[in-house]
Short mmCIF file of C-alpha atoms in Angstrom, two decimals:
data_model
loop_
_atom_site.label_atom_id
_atom_site.label_comp_id
_atom_site.label_asym_id
_atom_site.label_seq_id
_atom_site.Cartn_x
_atom_site.Cartn_y
_atom_site.Cartn_z
CA MET A 1339 0.00 0.00 0.00
CA ALA A 1340 1.38 3.41 -0.98
CA SER A 1341 1.70 5.61 2.11
CA THR A 1342 2.39 9.27 2.81
CA LEU A 1343 5.29 10.45 4.96
CA ALA A 1344 2.83 11.19 7.77
CA GLN A 1345 1.37 7.67 7.62
CA LYS A 1346 4.82 6.08 7.73
CA ILE A 1347 5.89 7.97 10.84
CA ILE A 1348 2.61 7.37 12.64
CA ALA A 1349 2.59 3.66 11.73
CA ARG A 1350 6.02 3.20 13.29
CA ALA A 1351 4.95 5.02 16.45
CA ALA A 1352 1.82 2.87 16.64
CA GLY A 1353 3.76 -0.39 16.13
CA ARG A 1354 1.87 -1.05 12.92
CA GLU A 1355 2.93 -1.89 9.37
CA ILE A 1356 0.46 0.57 7.89
CA VAL A 1357 -2.17 3.03 9.07
CA THR A 1358 -5.06 4.51 7.12
CA PRO A 1359 -6.31 8.11 7.24
CA GLY A 1360 -9.26 8.42 9.58
CA GLU A 1361 -8.15 5.60 11.90
CA VAL A 1362 -7.66 6.46 15.55
CA VAL A 1363 -4.47 4.92 16.89
CA THR A 1364 -2.48 5.05 20.11
CA VAL A 1365 1.12 6.04 19.47
CA ASN A 1366 4.32 6.05 21.50
CA VAL A 1367 5.83 9.52 21.89
CA ASP A 1368 9.55 9.82 21.19
CA LEU A 1369 9.96 13.27 22.72
CA ALA A 1370 7.84 15.84 24.55
CA MET A 1371 8.69 19.55 24.60
CA ILE A 1372 7.20 22.00 27.10
CA HIS A 1373 7.89 25.63 27.93
CA ASP A 1374 7.50 27.96 30.89
CA SER A 1375 4.07 29.28 29.91
CA GLY A 1376 2.15 26.05 29.29
CA GLY A 1377 4.50 23.65 31.06
CA PRO A 1378 5.23 23.04 34.75
CA ARG A 1379 2.67 25.47 36.15
CA ARG A 1380 -0.05 23.74 34.10
CA VAL A 1381 0.96 20.07 34.10
CA GLU A 1382 2.37 19.63 37.61
CA PRO A 1383 -1.01 20.03 39.38
CA ILE A 1384 -2.47 17.36 37.08
CA LEU A 1385 0.42 14.97 37.70
CA GLN A 1386 0.03 15.49 41.44
CA ASP A 1387 -3.71 14.81 41.28
CA LEU A 1388 -2.97 11.59 39.40
CA GLY A 1389 -0.22 10.68 41.85
CA VAL A 1390 2.26 9.94 39.05
CA GLY A 1391 5.66 11.09 37.86
CA LEU A 1392 7.19 11.33 34.40
CA TRP A 1393 7.12 8.28 32.17
CA ASP A 1394 10.69 9.01 31.03
CA ALA A 1395 12.50 12.18 32.11
CA ASP A 1396 15.11 11.63 29.38
CA LYS A 1397 12.41 12.16 26.75
CA VAL A 1398 11.20 15.49 28.10
CA VAL A 1399 12.71 18.85 27.15
CA LEU A 1400 11.79 22.04 29.03
CA ILE A 1401 12.57 25.48 27.59
CA SER A 1402 11.96 28.88 29.18
CA ASP A 1403 11.12 31.45 26.53
CA HIS A 1404 7.73 33.08 27.03
CA PHE A 1405 8.31 34.90 30.33
CA VAL A 1406 12.01 35.62 29.75
CA PRO A 1407 13.55 37.92 30.99
CA GLY A 1408 11.08 37.90 33.89
CA ASP A 1409 10.64 41.67 33.91
CA THR A 1410 7.22 41.50 35.60
CA ASP A 1411 6.35 40.06 38.99
CA GLU A 1412 4.26 37.33 37.39
CA GLY A 1413 6.99 36.47 34.90
CA ALA A 1414 9.67 36.26 37.57
CA ARG A 1415 7.51 33.92 39.68
CA ILE A 1416 6.74 31.63 36.75
CA LEU A 1417 10.40 31.43 35.71
CA GLU A 1418 11.40 30.48 39.24
CA LEU A 1419 8.69 27.82 39.38
CA THR A 1420 9.93 26.49 36.02
CA ARG A 1421 13.53 26.26 37.27
CA GLN A 1422 12.48 24.47 40.44
CA TRP A 1423 10.40 21.97 38.46
CA ALA A 1424 13.28 21.23 36.10
CA GLN A 1425 15.53 20.46 39.04
CA LYS A 1426 12.89 18.36 40.79
CA ARG A 1427 11.93 16.33 37.71
CA LYS A 1428 15.50 16.12 36.36
CA VAL A 1429 14.62 16.94 32.75
CA ALA A 1430 16.74 18.60 30.07
CA PHE A 1431 16.30 22.33 30.64
CA HIS A 1432 17.25 25.24 28.37
CA ASP A 1433 16.85 28.38 30.47
CA GLY A 1434 16.55 31.65 28.58
CA LEU A 1435 18.52 30.43 25.55
CA GLY A 1436 15.85 31.37 23.05
CA ILE A 1437 12.49 30.38 21.58
CA CYS A 1438 11.62 26.71 22.01
CA HIS A 1439 11.01 26.06 18.31
CA VAL A 1440 14.57 27.17 17.52
CA VAL A 1441 16.37 25.92 20.63
CA LEU A 1442 15.02 22.36 20.33
CA PRO A 1443 16.49 21.77 16.84
CA GLU A 1444 19.75 23.42 17.97
CA SER A 1445 19.96 20.89 20.80
CA GLY A 1446 20.20 18.01 18.32
CA ARG A 1447 17.25 16.19 19.89
CA LEU A 1448 15.12 15.98 16.73
CA LYS A 1449 15.66 13.44 13.98
CA PRO A 1450 13.71 12.18 10.97
CA GLY A 1451 10.94 9.71 11.69
CA MET A 1452 10.30 10.76 15.29
CA LEU A 1453 6.82 11.39 16.69
CA VAL A 1454 7.04 14.47 18.91
CA VAL A 1455 4.53 16.55 20.84
CA GLY A 1456 5.00 20.13 21.96
CA GLY A 1457 3.09 22.30 24.37
CA ASP A 1458 2.80 25.15 21.87
CA SER A 1459 0.77 25.73 18.72
CA HIS A 1460 3.88 26.29 16.57
CA SER A 1461 5.31 22.87 17.41
CA PRO A 1462 4.91 21.74 13.76
CA THR A 1463 8.36 23.34 13.30
CA GLY A 1464 9.79 19.86 13.92
CA GLY A 1465 8.32 18.73 10.61
CA ALA A 1466 11.17 20.53 8.84
CA PHE A 1467 13.36 17.67 10.04
CA GLY A 1468 11.05 14.91 8.84
CA ALA A 1469 9.57 14.42 12.32
CA TYR A 1470 5.82 14.29 12.91
CA MET A 1471 5.55 17.04 15.53
CA PHE A 1472 2.36 18.77 16.61
CA GLY A 1473 1.05 20.96 19.41
CA ILE A 1474 -1.17 19.82 22.28
CA GLY A 1475 -2.73 21.46 25.34
CA ALA A 1476 -1.71 21.09 28.97
CA THR A 1477 -4.21 18.33 29.80
CA GLU A 1478 -3.06 16.18 26.88
CA MET A 1479 0.56 16.97 27.71
CA ALA A 1480 0.06 15.79 31.29
CA GLY A 1481 -1.24 12.52 29.89
CA VAL A 1482 1.82 12.17 27.67
CA LEU A 1483 4.19 12.98 30.52
CA ALA A 1484 2.51 10.33 32.66
CA THR A 1485 2.23 7.53 30.07
CA GLY A 1486 4.43 8.31 27.06
CA GLU A 1487 1.44 7.75 24.80
CA ILE A 1488 -1.24 9.76 23.03
CA TRP A 1489 -4.09 8.88 20.70
CA LEU A 1490 -4.06 10.31 17.22
CA LYS A 1491 -6.44 10.35 14.31
CA VAL A 1492 -4.36 9.44 11.27
CA PRO A 1493 -4.43 12.53 9.05
CA GLU A 1494 -4.95 13.00 5.36
CA THR A 1495 -2.05 14.74 3.61
CA ILE A 1496 -2.30 18.04 1.77
CA LEU A 1497 0.66 18.38 -0.60
CA VAL A 1498 1.80 21.94 -1.29
CA GLU A 1499 4.25 21.97 -4.20
CA TRP A 1500 6.35 25.00 -5.15
CA ARG A 1501 7.97 24.62 -8.54
CA ASN A 1502 11.01 26.59 -9.76
CA ARG A 1503 13.11 28.81 -7.47
CA LEU A 1504 12.36 31.86 -5.36
CA GLN A 1505 13.75 35.13 -6.66
CA PRO A 1506 16.22 37.12 -4.49
CA GLY A 1507 14.47 39.02 -1.73
CA VAL A 1508 11.69 36.44 -1.38
CA LEU A 1509 11.81 34.13 1.63
CA ALA A 1510 9.96 31.21 3.18
CA LYS A 1511 7.96 33.76 5.18
CA ASP A 1512 6.61 35.16 1.92
CA ILE A 1513 5.61 31.64 0.85
CA MET A 1514 3.64 31.17 4.06
CA LEU A 1515 1.90 34.53 3.95
CA ALA A 1516 0.95 33.87 0.34
CA LEU A 1517 -0.43 30.44 1.31
CA CYS A 1518 -2.43 31.95 4.17
CA GLY A 1519 -3.88 34.46 1.75
CA ARG A 1520 -4.71 31.88 -0.91
CA LEU A 1521 -5.79 28.88 1.19
CA GLY A 1522 -7.03 30.63 4.33
CA MET A 1523 -6.42 29.98 8.00
CA ASP A 1524 -8.20 26.63 7.76
CA GLY A 1525 -6.44 25.61 4.54
CA GLY A 1526 -4.68 22.77 6.36
CA GLN A 1527 -7.97 21.41 7.74
CA TYR A 1528 -6.06 20.05 10.76
CA GLN A 1529 -4.40 17.51 8.49
CA ALA A 1530 -0.73 16.91 7.63
CA VAL A 1531 0.59 19.64 5.35
CA GLN A 1532 3.59 18.50 3.31
CA TYR A 1533 5.80 20.94 1.39
CA ALA A 1534 7.59 19.82 -1.78
CA GLY A 1535 9.07 21.02 -5.04
CA GLU A 1536 12.30 22.54 -6.31
CA ALA A 1537 11.86 25.74 -4.29
CA ILE A 1538 11.52 23.77 -1.06
CA THR A 1539 14.48 21.44 -1.55
CA ALA A 1540 16.64 24.50 -2.34
CA LEU A 1541 15.88 26.06 1.06
CA SER A 1542 18.19 25.96 4.06
CA MET A 1543 17.04 24.27 7.26
CA GLN A 1544 16.23 27.58 8.95
CA GLU A 1545 14.03 28.58 6.03
CA ARG A 1546 12.35 25.17 6.08
CA MET A 1547 11.67 25.64 9.79
CA THR A 1548 9.65 28.75 8.96
CA LEU A 1549 7.48 26.77 6.53
CA SER A 1550 6.78 23.98 8.99
CA ASN A 1551 6.22 26.39 11.88
CA MET A 1552 3.52 28.29 10.02
CA ALA A 1553 1.59 25.17 9.07
CA ALA A 1554 -0.21 26.20 12.26
CA GLU A 1555 -1.38 29.40 10.52
CA LEU A 1556 -2.85 27.23 7.76
CA GLY A 1557 -4.73 25.24 10.39
CA GLY A 1558 -2.63 22.11 9.81
CA GLN A 1559 -1.70 19.65 12.52
CA ALA A 1560 1.81 19.08 11.16
CA GLY A 1561 4.02 20.69 8.52
CA LEU A 1562 6.27 18.09 6.93
CA ILE A 1563 9.27 18.22 4.60
CA GLU A 1564 10.94 15.04 3.41
CA PRO A 1565 14.41 14.72 4.95
CA ASP A 1566 17.40 14.93 2.62
CA GLU A 1567 21.12 15.66 2.68
CA THR A 1568 20.43 19.23 3.82
CA THR A 1569 18.58 17.81 6.83
CA ALA A 1570 21.36 15.35 7.59
CA ALA A 1571 24.06 18.02 7.34
CA PHE A 1572 22.25 20.29 9.80
CA LEU A 1573 21.72 17.50 12.30
CA ARG A 1574 25.38 16.51 12.13
CA SER A 1575 26.37 20.15 12.71
CA VAL A 1576 24.48 20.22 16.03
CA GLY A 1577 25.61 16.77 17.13
CA GLY A 1578 22.28 15.12 16.37
CA ASP A 1579 21.42 11.60 15.30
CA VAL A 1580 20.62 11.52 11.60
CA GLY A 1581 19.08 8.04 11.73
CA SER A 1582 17.77 6.15 8.71
CA TRP A 1583 15.97 8.83 6.76
CA GLN A 1584 16.24 7.72 3.14
CA GLY A 1585 12.87 5.91 3.06
CA LEU A 1586 10.99 8.71 4.78
CA LYS A 1587 9.08 10.11 1.84
CA THR A 1588 5.61 9.99 0.38
CA ASP A 1589 5.24 7.06 -1.99
CA PRO A 1590 4.21 7.67 -5.59
CA GLY A 1591 0.49 7.06 -5.83
CA ALA A 1592 -0.21 7.67 -2.14
CA ALA A 1593 -3.68 9.12 -1.64
CA LEU A 1594 -3.77 12.88 -0.99
CA LEU A 1595 -6.58 15.05 0.30
CA ALA A 1596 -5.37 17.87 -1.96
CA HIS A 1597 -2.40 18.78 -4.14
CA HIS A 1598 -1.71 22.50 -4.62
CA VAL A 1599 0.89 23.63 -7.15
CA PHE A 1600 2.44 27.12 -7.22
CA ASP A 1601 5.20 28.83 -9.17
CA ALA A 1602 7.88 30.12 -6.79
CA ALA A 1603 9.54 32.19 -9.52
CA THR A 1604 6.52 34.53 -9.73
CA LEU A 1605 6.10 35.04 -5.98
CA GLU A 1606 6.66 38.60 -4.72
CA PRO A 1607 7.44 39.72 -1.15
CA GLN A 1608 4.24 39.66 0.87
CA ALA A 1609 2.70 41.61 3.73
CA ALA A 1610 -0.40 40.73 5.73
CA ALA A 1611 -2.73 43.47 6.94
CA PRO A 1612 -4.20 43.53 10.46
CA HIS A 1613 -5.55 41.36 12.00
CA SER A 1614 -4.85 38.04 10.25
CA PRO A 1615 -2.04 36.36 8.30
CA ALA A 1616 -4.72 35.57 5.73
CA ASN A 1617 -4.89 39.28 4.81
CA ALA A 1618 -1.79 38.85 2.67
CA ALA A 1619 -0.94 40.62 -0.57
CA PRO A 1620 2.22 41.62 -2.46
CA VAL A 1621 4.01 44.53 -0.78
CA THR A 1622 3.92 46.40 -4.07
CA GLU A 1623 0.14 46.72 -3.63
CA ILE A 1624 0.30 48.24 -0.13
CA SER A 1625 3.51 50.25 -0.16
CA GLU A 1626 1.92 53.51 0.99
CA THR A 1627 1.13 52.21 4.48
CA LEU A 1628 3.07 54.27 7.05
CA ILE A 1629 4.59 52.53 10.09
CA GLU A 1630 5.91 53.63 13.49
CA VAL A 1631 7.43 50.39 14.79
CA ALA A 1632 9.42 47.67 13.04
CA TYR A 1633 10.02 44.39 14.88
CA ILE A 1634 12.46 41.68 13.82
CA GLY A 1635 11.80 38.82 16.18
CA ALA A 1636 10.07 35.47 16.75
CA CYS A 1637 10.69 31.92 15.58
CA THR A 1638 9.65 32.80 12.02
CA GLY A 1639 11.65 35.99 11.66
CA ALA A 1640 14.80 36.29 13.78
CA LYS A 1641 16.92 33.19 13.24
CA TYR A 1642 20.52 33.70 12.15
CA GLU A 1643 19.72 33.79 8.43
CA ASP A 1644 16.87 36.24 9.05
CA LEU A 1645 19.22 38.51 10.99
CA ARG A 1646 21.89 38.28 8.30
CA GLY A 1647 19.42 39.19 5.54
CA ALA A 1648 17.90 42.10 7.44
CA ALA A 1649 21.34 43.46 8.34
CA ALA A 1650 22.40 43.39 4.68
CA ILE A 1651 19.56 45.82 3.96
CA LEU A 1652 20.19 48.02 7.01
CA LYS A 1653 23.97 48.25 6.67
CA GLY A 1654 25.09 51.84 6.21
CA ARG A 1655 21.54 53.13 6.49
CA LYS A 1656 19.47 54.80 9.21
CA LEU A 1657 15.91 54.35 10.33
CA ALA A 1658 13.25 56.64 8.92
CA PRO A 1659 12.35 59.55 11.21
CA GLY A 1660 9.76 58.49 13.76
CA VAL A 1661 10.35 54.75 13.28
CA ALA A 1662 11.56 52.57 16.14
CA LEU A 1663 13.22 49.22 15.35
CA SER A 1664 13.50 46.37 17.86
CA VAL A 1665 15.44 43.17 17.22
CA ALA A 1666 15.00 40.03 19.35
CA PRO A 1667 17.26 37.22 18.04
CA ALA A 1668 15.43 33.89 18.17
CA SER A 1669 18.19 32.13 20.10
CA ARG A 1670 21.39 32.83 21.98
CA MET A 1671 23.26 30.61 19.53
CA ASP A 1672 22.01 32.63 16.57
CA GLN A 1673 22.78 35.91 18.33
CA ASP A 1674 26.30 34.82 19.25
CA ARG A 1675 26.98 33.90 15.63
CA ALA A 1676 25.53 37.20 14.47
CA GLU A 1677 27.68 39.04 17.02
CA ALA A 1678 30.83 37.29 15.83
CA GLU A 1679 30.11 38.23 12.20
CA GLY A 1680 29.33 41.88 12.92
CA ILE A 1681 25.64 41.51 12.15
CA MET A 1682 24.40 42.75 15.53
CA ALA A 1683 26.66 45.79 15.22
CA VAL A 1684 24.79 46.72 12.02
CA PHE A 1685 21.48 46.76 13.90
CA GLU A 1686 22.96 48.84 16.70
CA ALA A 1687 24.50 51.32 14.25
CA ALA A 1688 21.11 51.70 12.57
CA GLY A 1689 19.57 52.61 15.92
CA ALA A 1690 17.81 49.35 16.78
CA LYS A 1691 16.97 48.28 20.31
CA ILE A 1692 18.22 44.74 21.03
CA LEU A 1693 15.80 42.63 23.08
CA PRO A 1694 16.26 39.27 24.87
CA ASN A 1695 16.19 35.88 23.11
CA ALA A 1696 12.55 35.21 23.88
CA CYS A 1697 8.99 35.22 22.55
CA GLY A 1698 8.50 38.72 23.96
CA ILE A 1699 6.38 41.06 21.88
CA CYS A 1700 5.27 38.28 19.53
CA ALA A 1701 3.13 36.71 22.25
CA GLY A 1702 2.52 39.91 24.19
CA TYR A 1703 4.56 38.88 27.23
CA GLY A 1704 6.64 41.16 29.45
CA THR A 1705 6.96 44.92 29.45
CA GLU A 1706 7.88 45.33 25.76
CA ARG A 1707 4.43 45.61 24.20
CA LEU A 1708 2.85 47.76 21.51
CA GLY A 1709 1.11 50.89 22.74
CA GLU A 1710 -2.23 52.41 21.83
CA ASP A 1711 -2.85 53.05 18.12
CA VAL A 1712 0.69 52.06 17.11
CA VAL A 1713 1.12 50.86 13.52
CA ALA A 1714 3.82 48.21 13.25
CA ILE A 1715 5.33 45.78 10.80
CA SER A 1716 6.61 42.55 12.30
CA SER A 1717 8.39 39.37 11.25
CA THR A 1718 6.19 37.33 13.62
CA ALA A 1719 3.80 34.60 12.51
CA ARG A 1720 0.60 36.19 13.82
CA ASN A 1721 -0.96 39.62 13.98
CA PHE A 1722 -4.24 38.94 15.79
CA LYS A 1723 -5.89 41.93 17.41
CA GLY A 1724 -4.32 42.73 20.78
CA ARG A 1725 -1.84 39.84 20.64
CA MET A 1726 1.26 42.05 20.68
CA GLY A 1727 -0.05 44.81 22.90
CA ALA A 1728 -2.89 47.30 22.92
CA ALA A 1729 -6.04 46.22 21.10
CA SER A 1730 -5.95 49.50 19.17
CA SER A 1731 -2.50 48.72 17.72
CA LYS A 1732 -2.30 47.54 14.12
CA VAL A 1733 0.27 44.95 13.11
CA TRP A 1734 1.31 44.10 9.57
CA LEU A 1735 3.33 40.97 8.90
CA GLY A 1736 6.28 40.60 6.55
CA SER A 1737 9.57 38.83 6.11
CA PRO A 1738 12.59 40.14 8.04
CA LEU A 1739 13.79 41.66 4.76
CA THR A 1740 10.51 43.50 4.29
CA VAL A 1741 10.57 44.69 7.90
CA ALA A 1742 14.11 46.04 7.49
CA ALA A 1743 13.28 47.85 4.25
CA SER A 1744 10.13 49.31 5.79
CA ALA A 1745 12.09 50.59 8.80
CA ILE A 1746 14.37 52.56 6.47
CA VAL A 1747 11.62 54.01 4.30
CA GLY A 1748 9.02 54.57 7.00
CA ARG A 1749 6.29 52.71 5.17
CA ILE A 1750 5.76 49.12 4.06
CA SER A 1751 8.35 48.59 1.36
CA ASP A 1752 9.64 46.04 -1.12
CA PRO A 1753 13.09 44.86 0.01
CA ARG A 1754 14.30 43.95 -3.48
CA PRO A 1755 15.46 47.45 -4.52
CA PHE A 1756 17.71 47.55 -1.45
CA LEU A 1757 19.29 44.25 -2.47
CA ASP A 1758 19.89 45.66 -5.96
CA GLU A 1759 21.51 48.77 -4.47
CA GLY A 1760 23.77 46.59 -2.36
CA ALA A 1761 24.81 44.59 -5.41
CA GLU A 1762 25.67 47.78 -7.30
CA ALA A 1763 27.71 49.12 -4.39
#
């Protein structure tokens, strides 16, 4: 029987030869990731009520990222509770090293073929590595932590194919905003979204992570990319286990719920209007929109490659009058690399404020929030009303390149002319 990549991973986790879409199966979890917001403070009371401990502490990873740096009384208390729980339960703990969806891959704990759950809606990021990873709530997570198992309805697969190559200045973030605009926020129908095509295989791992992460914005359960040599090289670079990945692909003839085909060569930089990623359109159609704040941050917009690209646009330039730029590198590892290469110095010279390696403004945590009536452009994944601060604020979404270009011009701008200028210089 021809099977999809999702079916193959789930069948292994269920101890079955094959599984069929629509079946409900119980699967063994290879790894569980939790963070400070939805983790210990939510699951520990449930575990105590059940009178149980962790099924396997070695298969649990805890990351503090939402309340970092603990600049409110509530945040400080939750971070301390998180640290105490990590010590008590003896789990792997990454404290303030960055956003969980970036730190987990950096730790080398993911590998192709794994079935992984995360206590966050953007957990599909793990699908970039050929792992079936999806987000669950605290009650389900407590069950996983206690038993190592979870039930799962075997999904259909929606194949999203991007033919040809992206043009310079167009990133994975633009792909995802375009998909949200074309397919809608329920375009994934809580199924397995799989990305394929020449444009996808040409992407780096950090760019692939953005695609898988934002499967959540499409309403998908998982966002999968077939593992290849690019995957293996990244995992080796972080000391991870590559495993046997060669057979982890969708078989020819496997049944699909839908197959969407797009031309990457014609895609333009995108921006999404408030208050939904689905309000996406080419930046060339909305370039007169004035902004006051530009934010380069989050798991979809501030990894090392995002920082490098944005800095290439900002180098030697200043922010537009009245525009404030904040930069929150997605992880300490990415920031350290950017520091060593002079990238962070470019942001500082341009007048940017450097924020901690944390979710921060993206999720509306801490003291750095958008004020009343502020118009911002952000490299985050979501722009729901009130998510990043005051309900009256208006957030546009764009790639880190688009955010950088907009910060210079003072209105939403196409980054491609700045790349052309750099090439001429």
